[in-house]
XYZ file of C-alpha atoms in Angstrom:
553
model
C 88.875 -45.509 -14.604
C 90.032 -47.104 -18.214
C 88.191 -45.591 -20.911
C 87.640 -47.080 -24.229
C 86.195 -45.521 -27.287
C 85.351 -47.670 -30.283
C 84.843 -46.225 -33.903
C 82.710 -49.258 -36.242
C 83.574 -50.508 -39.161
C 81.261 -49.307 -41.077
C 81.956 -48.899 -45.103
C 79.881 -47.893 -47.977
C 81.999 -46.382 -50.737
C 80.510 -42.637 -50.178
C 83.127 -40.029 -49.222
C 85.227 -42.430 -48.108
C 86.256 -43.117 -51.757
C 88.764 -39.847 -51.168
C 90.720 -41.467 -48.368
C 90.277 -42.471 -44.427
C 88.589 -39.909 -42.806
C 90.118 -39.059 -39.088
C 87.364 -39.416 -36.331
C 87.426 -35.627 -34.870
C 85.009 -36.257 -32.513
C 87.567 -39.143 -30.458
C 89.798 -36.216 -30.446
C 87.397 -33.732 -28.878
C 85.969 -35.921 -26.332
C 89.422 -37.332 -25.160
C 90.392 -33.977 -24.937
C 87.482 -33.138 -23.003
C 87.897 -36.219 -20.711
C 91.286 -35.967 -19.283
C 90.491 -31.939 -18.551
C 88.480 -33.754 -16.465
C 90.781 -35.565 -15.036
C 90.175 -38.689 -16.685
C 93.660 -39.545 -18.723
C 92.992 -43.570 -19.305
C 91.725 -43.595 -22.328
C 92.111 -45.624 -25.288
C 90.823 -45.967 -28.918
C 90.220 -48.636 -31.773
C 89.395 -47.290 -34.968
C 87.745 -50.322 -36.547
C 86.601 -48.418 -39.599
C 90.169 -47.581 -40.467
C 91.599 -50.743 -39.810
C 89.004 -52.555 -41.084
C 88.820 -54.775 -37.531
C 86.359 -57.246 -37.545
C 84.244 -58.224 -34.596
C 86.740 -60.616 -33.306
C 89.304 -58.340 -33.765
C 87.890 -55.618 -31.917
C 86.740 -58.220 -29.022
C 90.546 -59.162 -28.762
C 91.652 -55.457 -28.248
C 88.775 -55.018 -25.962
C 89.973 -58.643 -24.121
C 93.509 -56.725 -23.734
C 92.298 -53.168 -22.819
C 90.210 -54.555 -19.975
C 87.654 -51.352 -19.904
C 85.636 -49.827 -17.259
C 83.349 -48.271 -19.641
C 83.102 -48.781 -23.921
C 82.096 -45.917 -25.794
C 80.867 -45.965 -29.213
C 79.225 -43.694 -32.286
C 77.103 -44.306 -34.844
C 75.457 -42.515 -37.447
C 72.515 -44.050 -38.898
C 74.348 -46.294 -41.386
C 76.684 -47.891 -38.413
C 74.016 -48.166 -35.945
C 73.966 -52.400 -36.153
C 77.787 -52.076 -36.129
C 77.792 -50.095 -33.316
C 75.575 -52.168 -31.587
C 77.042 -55.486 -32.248
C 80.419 -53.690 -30.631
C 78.748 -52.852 -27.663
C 77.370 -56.331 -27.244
C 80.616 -57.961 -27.490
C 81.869 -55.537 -25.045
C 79.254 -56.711 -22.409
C 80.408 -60.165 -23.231
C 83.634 -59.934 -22.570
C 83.088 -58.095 -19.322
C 79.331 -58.216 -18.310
C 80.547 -55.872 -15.758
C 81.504 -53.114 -18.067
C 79.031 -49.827 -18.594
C 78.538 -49.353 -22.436
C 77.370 -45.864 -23.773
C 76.303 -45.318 -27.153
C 76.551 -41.371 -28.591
C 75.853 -40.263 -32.116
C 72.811 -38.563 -33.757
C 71.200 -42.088 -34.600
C 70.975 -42.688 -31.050
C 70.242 -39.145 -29.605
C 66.700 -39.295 -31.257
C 66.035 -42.749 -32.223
C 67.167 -44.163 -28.621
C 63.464 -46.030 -27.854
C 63.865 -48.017 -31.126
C 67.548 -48.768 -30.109
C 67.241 -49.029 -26.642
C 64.672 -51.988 -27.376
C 66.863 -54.045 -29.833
C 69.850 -53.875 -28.109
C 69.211 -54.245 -24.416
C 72.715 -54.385 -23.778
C 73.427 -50.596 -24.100
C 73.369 -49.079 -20.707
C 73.300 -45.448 -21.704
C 72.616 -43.388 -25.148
C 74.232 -39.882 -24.774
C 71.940 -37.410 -26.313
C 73.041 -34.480 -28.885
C 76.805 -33.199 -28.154
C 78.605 -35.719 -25.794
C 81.688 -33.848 -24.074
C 80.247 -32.332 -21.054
C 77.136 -35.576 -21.490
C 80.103 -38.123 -21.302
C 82.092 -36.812 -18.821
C 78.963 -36.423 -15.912
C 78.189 -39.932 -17.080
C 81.914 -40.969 -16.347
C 82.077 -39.229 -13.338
C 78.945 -41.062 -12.444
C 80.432 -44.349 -12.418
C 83.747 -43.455 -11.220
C 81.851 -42.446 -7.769
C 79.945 -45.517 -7.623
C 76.033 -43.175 -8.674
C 75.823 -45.416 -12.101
C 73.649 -47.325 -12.439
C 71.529 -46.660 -9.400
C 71.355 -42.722 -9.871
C 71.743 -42.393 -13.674
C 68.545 -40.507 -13.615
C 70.461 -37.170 -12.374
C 72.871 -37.439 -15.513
C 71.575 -35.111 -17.571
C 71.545 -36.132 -21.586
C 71.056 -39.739 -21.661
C 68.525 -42.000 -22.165
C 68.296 -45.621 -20.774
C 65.602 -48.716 -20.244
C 65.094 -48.938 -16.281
C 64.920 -52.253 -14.559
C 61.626 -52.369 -15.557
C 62.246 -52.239 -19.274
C 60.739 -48.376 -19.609
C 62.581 -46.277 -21.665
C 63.526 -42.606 -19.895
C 65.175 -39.720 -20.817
C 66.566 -37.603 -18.807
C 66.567 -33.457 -19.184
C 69.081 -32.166 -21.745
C 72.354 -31.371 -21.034
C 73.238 -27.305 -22.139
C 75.097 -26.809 -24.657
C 79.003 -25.824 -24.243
C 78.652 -22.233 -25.371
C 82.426 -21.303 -25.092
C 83.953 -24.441 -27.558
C 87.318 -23.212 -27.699
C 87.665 -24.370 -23.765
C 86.957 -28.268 -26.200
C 91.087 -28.668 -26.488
C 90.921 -31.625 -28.608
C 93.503 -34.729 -27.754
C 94.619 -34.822 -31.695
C 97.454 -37.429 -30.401
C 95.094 -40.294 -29.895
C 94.872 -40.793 -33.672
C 96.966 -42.796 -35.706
C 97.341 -39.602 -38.378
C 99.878 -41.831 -40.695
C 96.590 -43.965 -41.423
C 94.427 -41.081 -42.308
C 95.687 -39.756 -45.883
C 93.785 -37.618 -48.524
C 94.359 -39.520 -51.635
C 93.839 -36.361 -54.006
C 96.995 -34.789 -52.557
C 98.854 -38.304 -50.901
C 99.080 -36.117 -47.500
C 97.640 -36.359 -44.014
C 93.882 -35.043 -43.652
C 91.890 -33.498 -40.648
C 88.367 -32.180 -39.634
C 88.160 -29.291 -37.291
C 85.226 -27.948 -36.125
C 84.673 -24.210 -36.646
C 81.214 -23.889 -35.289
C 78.735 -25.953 -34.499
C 74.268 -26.322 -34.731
C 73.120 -23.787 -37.344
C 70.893 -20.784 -36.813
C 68.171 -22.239 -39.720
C 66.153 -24.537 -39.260
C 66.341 -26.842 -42.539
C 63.745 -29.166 -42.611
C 66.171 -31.286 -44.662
C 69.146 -31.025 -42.284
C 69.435 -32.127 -39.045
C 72.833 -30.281 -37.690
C 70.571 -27.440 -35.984
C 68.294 -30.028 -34.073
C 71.351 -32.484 -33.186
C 73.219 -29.471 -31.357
C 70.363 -27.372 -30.629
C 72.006 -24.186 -30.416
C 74.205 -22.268 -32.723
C 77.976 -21.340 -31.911
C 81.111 -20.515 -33.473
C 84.488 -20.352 -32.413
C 87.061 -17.412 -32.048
C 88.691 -18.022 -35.540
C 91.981 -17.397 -33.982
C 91.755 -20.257 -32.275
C 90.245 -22.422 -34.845
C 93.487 -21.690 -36.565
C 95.699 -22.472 -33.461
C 94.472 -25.313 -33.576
C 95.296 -26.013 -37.511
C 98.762 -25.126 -36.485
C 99.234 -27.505 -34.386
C 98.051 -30.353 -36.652
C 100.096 -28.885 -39.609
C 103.059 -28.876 -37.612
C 102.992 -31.352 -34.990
C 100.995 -33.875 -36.895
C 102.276 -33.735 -40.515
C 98.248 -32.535 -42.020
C 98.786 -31.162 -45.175
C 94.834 -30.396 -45.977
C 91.549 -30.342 -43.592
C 87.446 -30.105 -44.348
C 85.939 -27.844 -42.023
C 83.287 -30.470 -40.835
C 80.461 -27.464 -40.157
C 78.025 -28.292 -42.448
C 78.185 -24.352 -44.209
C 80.916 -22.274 -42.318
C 80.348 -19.185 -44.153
C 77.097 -18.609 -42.683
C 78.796 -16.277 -40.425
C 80.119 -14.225 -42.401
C 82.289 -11.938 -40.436
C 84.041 -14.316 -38.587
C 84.935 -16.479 -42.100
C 86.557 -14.034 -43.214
C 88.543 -13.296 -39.732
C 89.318 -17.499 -40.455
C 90.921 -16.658 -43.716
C 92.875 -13.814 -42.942
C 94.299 -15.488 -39.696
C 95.732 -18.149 -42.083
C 96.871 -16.002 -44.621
C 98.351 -14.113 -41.871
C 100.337 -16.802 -40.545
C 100.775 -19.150 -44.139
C 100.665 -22.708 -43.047
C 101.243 -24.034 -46.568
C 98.025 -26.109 -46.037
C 95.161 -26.533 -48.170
C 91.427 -26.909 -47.603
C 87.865 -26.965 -48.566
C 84.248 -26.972 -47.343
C 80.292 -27.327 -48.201
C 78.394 -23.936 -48.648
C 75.229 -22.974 -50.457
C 75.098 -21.299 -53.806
C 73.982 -18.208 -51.990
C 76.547 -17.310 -49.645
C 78.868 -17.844 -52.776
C 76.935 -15.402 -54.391
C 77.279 -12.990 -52.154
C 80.735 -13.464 -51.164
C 81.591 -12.887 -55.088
C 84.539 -10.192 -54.231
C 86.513 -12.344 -51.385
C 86.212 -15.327 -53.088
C 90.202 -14.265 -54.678
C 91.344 -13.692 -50.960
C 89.476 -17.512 -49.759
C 91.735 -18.765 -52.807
C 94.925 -16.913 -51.419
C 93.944 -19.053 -47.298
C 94.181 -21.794 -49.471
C 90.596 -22.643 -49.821
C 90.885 -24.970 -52.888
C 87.471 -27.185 -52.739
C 84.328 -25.957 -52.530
C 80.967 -28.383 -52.617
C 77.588 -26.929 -53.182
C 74.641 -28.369 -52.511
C 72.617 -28.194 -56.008
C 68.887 -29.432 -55.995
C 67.474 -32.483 -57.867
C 66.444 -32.193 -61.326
C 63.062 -34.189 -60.274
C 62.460 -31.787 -57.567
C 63.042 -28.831 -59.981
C 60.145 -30.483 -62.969
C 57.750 -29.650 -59.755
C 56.329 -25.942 -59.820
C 57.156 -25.337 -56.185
C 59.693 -22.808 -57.111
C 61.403 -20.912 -59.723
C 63.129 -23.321 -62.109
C 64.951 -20.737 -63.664
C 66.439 -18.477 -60.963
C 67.943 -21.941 -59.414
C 69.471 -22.951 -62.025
C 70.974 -20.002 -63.204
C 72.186 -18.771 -60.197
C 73.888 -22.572 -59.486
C 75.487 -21.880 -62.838
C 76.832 -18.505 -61.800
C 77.852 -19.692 -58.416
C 80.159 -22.389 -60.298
C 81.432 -19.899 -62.382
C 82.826 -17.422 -60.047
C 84.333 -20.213 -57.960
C 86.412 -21.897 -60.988
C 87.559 -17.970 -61.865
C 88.531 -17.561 -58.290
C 90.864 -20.603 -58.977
C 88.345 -22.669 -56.440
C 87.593 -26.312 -57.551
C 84.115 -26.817 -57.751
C 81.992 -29.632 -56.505
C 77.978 -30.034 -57.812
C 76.289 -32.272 -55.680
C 72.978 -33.462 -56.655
C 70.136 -35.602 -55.202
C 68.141 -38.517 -56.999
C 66.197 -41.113 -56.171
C 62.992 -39.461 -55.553
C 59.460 -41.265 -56.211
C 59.119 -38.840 -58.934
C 62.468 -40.064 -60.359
C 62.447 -40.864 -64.077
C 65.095 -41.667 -67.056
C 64.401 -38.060 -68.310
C 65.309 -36.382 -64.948
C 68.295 -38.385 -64.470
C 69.652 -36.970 -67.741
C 68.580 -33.750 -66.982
C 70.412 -33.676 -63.969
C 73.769 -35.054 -66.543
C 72.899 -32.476 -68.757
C 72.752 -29.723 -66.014
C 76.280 -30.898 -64.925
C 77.532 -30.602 -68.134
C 76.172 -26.739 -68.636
C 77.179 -25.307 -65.530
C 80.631 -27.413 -65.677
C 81.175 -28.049 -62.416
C 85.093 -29.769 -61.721
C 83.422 -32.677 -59.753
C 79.820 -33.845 -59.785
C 77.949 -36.255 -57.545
C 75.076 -38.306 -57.170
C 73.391 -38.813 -54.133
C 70.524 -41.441 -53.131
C 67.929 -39.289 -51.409
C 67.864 -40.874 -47.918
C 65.067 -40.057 -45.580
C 66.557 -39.894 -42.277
C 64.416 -42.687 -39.820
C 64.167 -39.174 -37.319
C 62.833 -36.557 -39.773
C 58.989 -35.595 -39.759
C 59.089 -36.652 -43.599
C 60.203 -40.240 -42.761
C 57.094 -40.765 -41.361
C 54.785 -37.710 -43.970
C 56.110 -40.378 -46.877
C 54.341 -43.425 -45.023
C 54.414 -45.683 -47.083
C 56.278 -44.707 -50.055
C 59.135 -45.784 -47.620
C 59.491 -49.594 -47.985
C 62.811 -50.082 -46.550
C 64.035 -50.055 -42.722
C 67.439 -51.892 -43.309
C 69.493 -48.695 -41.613
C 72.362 -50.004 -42.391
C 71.856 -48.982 -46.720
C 71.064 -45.779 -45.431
C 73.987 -44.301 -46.597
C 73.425 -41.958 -49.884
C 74.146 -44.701 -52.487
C 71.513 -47.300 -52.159
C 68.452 -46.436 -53.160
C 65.915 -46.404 -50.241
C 62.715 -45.076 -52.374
C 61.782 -46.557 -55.221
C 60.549 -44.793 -58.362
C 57.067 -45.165 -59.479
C 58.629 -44.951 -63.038
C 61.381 -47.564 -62.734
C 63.040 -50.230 -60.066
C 66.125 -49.653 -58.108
C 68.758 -51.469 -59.992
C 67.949 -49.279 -63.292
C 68.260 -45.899 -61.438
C 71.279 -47.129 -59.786
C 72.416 -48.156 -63.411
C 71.455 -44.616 -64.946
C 73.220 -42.732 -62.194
C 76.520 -45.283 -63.111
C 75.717 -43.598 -66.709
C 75.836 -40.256 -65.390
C 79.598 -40.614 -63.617
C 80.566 -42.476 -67.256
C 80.171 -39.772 -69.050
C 80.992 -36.773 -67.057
C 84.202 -37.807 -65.639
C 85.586 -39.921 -68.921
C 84.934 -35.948 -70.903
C 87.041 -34.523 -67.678
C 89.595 -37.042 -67.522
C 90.310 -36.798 -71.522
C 89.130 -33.187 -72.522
C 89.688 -30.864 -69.492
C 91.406 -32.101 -66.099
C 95.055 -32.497 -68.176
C 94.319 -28.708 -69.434
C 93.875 -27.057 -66.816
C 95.925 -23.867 -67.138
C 96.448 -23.464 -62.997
C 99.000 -25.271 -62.123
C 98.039 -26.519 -58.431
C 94.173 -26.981 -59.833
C 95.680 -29.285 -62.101
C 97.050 -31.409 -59.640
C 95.033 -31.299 -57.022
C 92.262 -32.441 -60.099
C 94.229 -35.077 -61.548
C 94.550 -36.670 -57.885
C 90.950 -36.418 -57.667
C 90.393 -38.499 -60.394
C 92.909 -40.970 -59.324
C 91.040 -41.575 -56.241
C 87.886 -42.010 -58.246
C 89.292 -44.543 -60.588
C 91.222 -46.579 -58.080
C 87.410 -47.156 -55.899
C 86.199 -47.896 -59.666
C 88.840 -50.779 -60.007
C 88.742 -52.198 -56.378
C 84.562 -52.037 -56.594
C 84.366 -49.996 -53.748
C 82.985 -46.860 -55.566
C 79.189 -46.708 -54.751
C 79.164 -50.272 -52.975
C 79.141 -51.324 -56.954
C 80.782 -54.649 -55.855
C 78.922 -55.818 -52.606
C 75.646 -55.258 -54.410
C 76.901 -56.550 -58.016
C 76.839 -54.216 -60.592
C 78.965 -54.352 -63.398
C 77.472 -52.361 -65.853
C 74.191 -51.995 -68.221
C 74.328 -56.050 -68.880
C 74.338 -56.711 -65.068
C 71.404 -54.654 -64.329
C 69.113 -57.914 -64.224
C 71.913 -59.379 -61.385
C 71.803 -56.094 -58.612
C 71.195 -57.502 -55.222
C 70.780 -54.289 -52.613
C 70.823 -57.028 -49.910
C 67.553 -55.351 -48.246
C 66.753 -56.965 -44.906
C 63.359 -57.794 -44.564
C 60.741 -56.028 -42.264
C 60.620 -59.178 -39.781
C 64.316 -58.316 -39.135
C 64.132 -54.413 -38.923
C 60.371 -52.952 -39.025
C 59.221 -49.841 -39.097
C 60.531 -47.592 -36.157
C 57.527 -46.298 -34.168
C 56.135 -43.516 -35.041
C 54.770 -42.042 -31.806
C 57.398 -43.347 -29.547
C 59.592 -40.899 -31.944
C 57.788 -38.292 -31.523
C 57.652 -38.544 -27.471
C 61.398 -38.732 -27.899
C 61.518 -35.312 -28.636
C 59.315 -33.946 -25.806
C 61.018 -31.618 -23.983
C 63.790 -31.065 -26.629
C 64.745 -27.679 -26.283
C 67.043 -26.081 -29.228
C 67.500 -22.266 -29.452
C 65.375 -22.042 -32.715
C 61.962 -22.397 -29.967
C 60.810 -23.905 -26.662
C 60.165 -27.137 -28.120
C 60.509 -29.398 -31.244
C 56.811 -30.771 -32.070
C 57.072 -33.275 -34.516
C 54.185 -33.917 -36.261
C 53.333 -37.672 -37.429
C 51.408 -37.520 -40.234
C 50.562 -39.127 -43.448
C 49.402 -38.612 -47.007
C 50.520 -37.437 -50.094
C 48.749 -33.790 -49.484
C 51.366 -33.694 -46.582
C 54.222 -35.404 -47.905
C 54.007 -33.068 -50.730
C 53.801 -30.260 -48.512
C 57.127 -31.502 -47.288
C 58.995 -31.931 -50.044
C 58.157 -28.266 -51.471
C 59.086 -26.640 -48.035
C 62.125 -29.064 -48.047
C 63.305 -28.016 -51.125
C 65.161 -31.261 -51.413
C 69.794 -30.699 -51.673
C 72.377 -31.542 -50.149
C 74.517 -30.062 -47.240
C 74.337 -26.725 -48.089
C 71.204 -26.229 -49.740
C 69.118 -23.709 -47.589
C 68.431 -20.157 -48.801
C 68.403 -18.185 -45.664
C 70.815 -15.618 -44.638
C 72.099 -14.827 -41.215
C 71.801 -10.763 -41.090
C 73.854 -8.103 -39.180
C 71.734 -8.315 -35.925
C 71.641 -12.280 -35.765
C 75.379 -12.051 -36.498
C 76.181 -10.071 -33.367
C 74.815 -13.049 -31.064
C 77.410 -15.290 -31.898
C-alpha cells in the first residue's frame, strides 16, 4: 500500500515571513502509519518548494500512489483541492482523502465542489487515517466506508454522510512522530539562521473560546507527559540539527503544573535550544515569579494575544483593567529577559482611522519588542460567520488568511485600512530598528532581535510581507491601485448555513454532549457575539484551569 501525503502551496506572507515552517502533522501521522504497519509512505511539500500543479502531478506520475492525502486549512482549501483532482487524474483509480479543520466541519460545502475527494477525515486524523487505510488495504473502501469512523463522504447517490466520530487518542505520547520524512535543511528560522520545529505538547483546550476553534477541532483536552515532550526535542536537537521550536498548542501554560515540569526537564538536561510560544496576558500574570526560570529553559519569545483597540471603544468590558494589565504583562516578560510579541486585531466593521492609531499608540506605551496586525477573519465554521450575515461580503477562502481584509469598515474601504495598518508597522519598527533593537543591553535579546528585523525587512524588499506585492501596494500614493483579487460570489457563494449546522449534529467534544450551533442573524445577535467573543488573537481567553480541573489531565 504506497502512501502519499501532499502539503499545498499555499502562501500569504503571514508567519511565514519568519522562515519555512516544518509540517508537524506529516510527521505525526507517518509516524502513526507505519506503527501500523504501513511503512510506504511518501511526502511532497509543495508549500516549501514552491511546486506548482504540474510539478506536483509529475511527482505524483513517479510515486504511483494507492491513496493521496492532503491538508488544508481554510486559506489552502482550493489548493488542496486542485491537488487532489490532479491526483484522480493521473490515476482515476487512486482513493484521495482530504484532513484539516477546513474540511472536518465545512465537508458538505467541499464535498459538493470537489466531487473528486473520496473521503474528508474529521478532527484529529492518526487513528481516522489509519482505519481508513486499513480499509482499502483489505479491499472494505469504498463499498463499506460507512463503518470508518471520522469521515465524511458523498454516496453514489450524491448525499453527503458522516459517519460517527472517531475518539480521541487520549495517551499522545504512544503518537511517535516519523521526524525523518522532512527535509529539515529546508525548514530554517530566519531570526536565528538555524533549523526550526513544532512539537505538540497538548492538544484541544479545556475553554471553550467562542473565538478559537482548537477545543472544537480536537474535542477533548490532553497533554502529554512533559518528559516525553522533551524526548522528543532531543531527538530533533540532536539527530536533526533544530536549533529553536514553537510549541504549536495554541496556550501551553494553561496547565500549569505540567509547564513547569516542561521547563525544568530542559533545564535539567540543557539542549542549548531556544524557543517560544502564544499565551494570554493572564497566565503571564500569574506566572510572574517563574517567568526568570522559563528564561533559564530557554523560553526566549513569547506572543500575547492583545485585543483590538475598536473592540475596546465598545463598553462591553473594562477598558482600563485590559489595558493595563497587557501593559504589565509586557513588562514582566521584557524584565524576565523574554522577547515580547503584541498581537492585535483590526479590521472590524467598527474600524476607523482613530482606532487604528490607537491601537499604534497602545503599542508604543506598553513597548512591546514585536507588534502585529492582524485582519479579523471570521472563520466560514464559527456561529458568528453566519450572526454577521451580511456584514460578510466575501467568500473567496482562499484571502482568508489574517492580512486581507474580509470585512469592510463602515467608516472607510479596504485598501485605506490596509494602508493605515502599513502606517502602523512604519513607524513602530523604523523607532525599533534605529532607537532600541541595537541597544539592547542582553546580549542574546539583541541578536535574536536584530534577526527578527532582518526577516521583516527582507519580506518588505521581496513584497512578500502582508501579500503587499500580489495585491499592489506600494505605499500611501498607491492606495487608489490595491487590487485584493476578491472572487466573485458566482465563483464561491455563501456556504450554507443549515447544511453547517447539521454538520455538527452529533459532534461530541468533552466541553458537552453536543455542539448546537445556532444560525442566526442581526445586529442584536452579532453584537451579542462580539462582546462574549471578546475579539484577540491566539491566546486571548480569560479563563483559568483550577487545581481540580488540573488533576484530569
Amino acid at each position: 500500500m504506497r502512501i502519499l501525503l501532499l502539503h499545498p502551496n499555499y502562501h500569504s506572507g503571514g508567519a511565514e515571513i519568519a522562515g519555512n515552517w516544518p509540517p508537524a502533522w506529516v510527521a505525526y501521522l507517518t509516524g502513526y502509519l507505519k506503527a501500523g504497519g504501513y511503512t510506504d509512505v511518501s511526502f511532497v511539500d509543495a508549500m516549501t518548494h514552491h511546486l506548482s500543479d504540474d510539478q506536483v502531478r509529475e511527482r505524483i506520475v513517479e510515486l504511483q500512489p494507492d491513496i493521496v492525502g492532503c491538508t488544508a486549512i481554510t486559506p489552502a482549501i482550493y489548493k488542496a483541492e486542485r491537488l487532489l483532482q490532479i491526483a484522480k487524474e493521473v490515476r482515476p483509480g487512486v482513493v484521495t482523502v482530504l484532513g484539516g479543520i477546513h474540511g472536518t466541519f465545512m465537508y458538505p460545502q467541499v464535498l459538493k465542489e470537489a466531487p473528486w475527494i473520496d473521503a474528508v477525515v474529521r478532527g484529529e486524523g492518526e487513528q481516522v487515517f489509519l482505519n481508513l487505510v486499513q480499509a482499502v488495504d483489505e479491499g472494505r473502501f469504498p463499498a463499506d466506508r460507512g463503518s470508518v469512523r471520522g469521515i465524511a463522504y458523498a454516496d453514489a447517490d450524491g448525499r453527503i454522510v458522516a459517519t460517527p466520530a472517531e475518539p480521541p487518542i487520549q495517551d499522545l505520547d504512544r503518537i511517535k512522530p516519523d521526524w525523518a520524512v522532512l527535509e529539515w535543511e529546508k525548514y530554517v528560522y530566519i531570526p536565528m539562521g538555524v533549523r526550526v520545529a513544532i512539537p505538540n505538547f497538548a492538544r484541544g483546550c479545556p475553554f471553550t473560546c467562542s473565538f478559537c476553534s482548537q477545543w472544537k477541532f480536537w474535542r477533548d483536552y490532553r497533554i502529554r507527559d512533559p518528559k516525553a515532550v522533551v524526548d522528543e526535542i532531543e531527538d530533533l536537537v540532536k539527530n536533526h540539527g533544530v536549533g529553536f521550536f514553537i510549541l504549536a498548542d495554541e496556550e501551553p501554560t494553561i496547565h500549569r503544573k505540567k509547564f513547569i515540569a516542561f521547563c525544568e526537564e530542559l533545564i535539567a538536561r540543557d539542549l542549548g535550544v531556544l524557543w517560544g510560544i502564544n499565551t494570554r496576558v493572564t497566565d503571564i500574570l500569574r506566572d510572574e515569579k517563574l517567568l526568570p526560570m522559563f528564561r533559564k529553559a530557554g523560553l526566549i519569545h513569547v506572543s500575547l494575544g492583545t485585543e483590538a483597540a475598536a473592540q475596546l471603544k465598545l463598553d462591553r468590558f473594562n477598558k482600563e483593567t485590559t489595558i493595563a494589565q497587557n501593559k504589565k504583562a509586557i513588562q514582566l516578560l521584557k524584565e524576565a529577559g523574554i522577547v515580547t510579541e503584541a498581537q492585535f486585531i483590526v479590521g472590524l466593521e467598527n474600524e476607523t482611522a482613530e482606532t487604528l492609531e490607537e491601537t499604534y499608540q497602545m503599542a508604543r506605551d506598553w513597548n512591546p519588542d514585536m507588534a502585529n496586525w492582524a485582519m479579523y477573519t471570521p472563520w466560514p465554521f464559527s456561529d458568528l460567520f453566519q450572526e454577521l450575515g451580511d456584514k460578510v461580503e466575501v467568500f473567496d477562502f482562499e484571502k482568508y488568511n489574517f492580512v486581507t481584509p474580509i470585512m469592510k469598515p463602515d467608516a472607510m474601504d479596504r485598501a485605506e485600512l490596509l494602508d493605515r495598518v502599513m502606517h502602523n508597522y512604519r513607524r513602530f519598527f523604523l523607532n525599533k530598528a534605529f532607537f532600541q533593537y541595537p541597544f539592547t543591553k542582553d546580549r542574546q535579546r539583541r541578536s535574536y532581535l536584530m534577526g527578527c528585523l532582518k526577516a521583516f525587512a527582507k519580506s518588505g524588499f521581496q513584497r512578500t510581507f502582508y501579500d503587499l506585492g500580489r495585491v499592489g501596494y506600494w505605499g500611501p500614493q498607491s492606495k487608489k491601485k490595491v487590487d485584493f483579487g476578491f472572487a466573485d460570489q458566482r465563483v464561491h457563494a455563501r456556504p450554507d448555513a443549515q447544511a453547517i449546522a447539521e454538520a455538527d449534529e452529533g459532534w461530541v467534544t468533552m466541553h458537552g454532549p453536543k455542539i448546537e450551533m445556532r444560525r442566526k442573524k442581526g445586529e442584536e445577535i452579532a453584537a451579542a457575539a462580539l462582546a462574549a467573543m471578546q475579539v484577540s488573537a491566539c491566546g486571548g481567553g480569560t479563563e483559568q484551569l483550577d487545581e481540580e480541573q488540573a488533576q484530569r489531565y
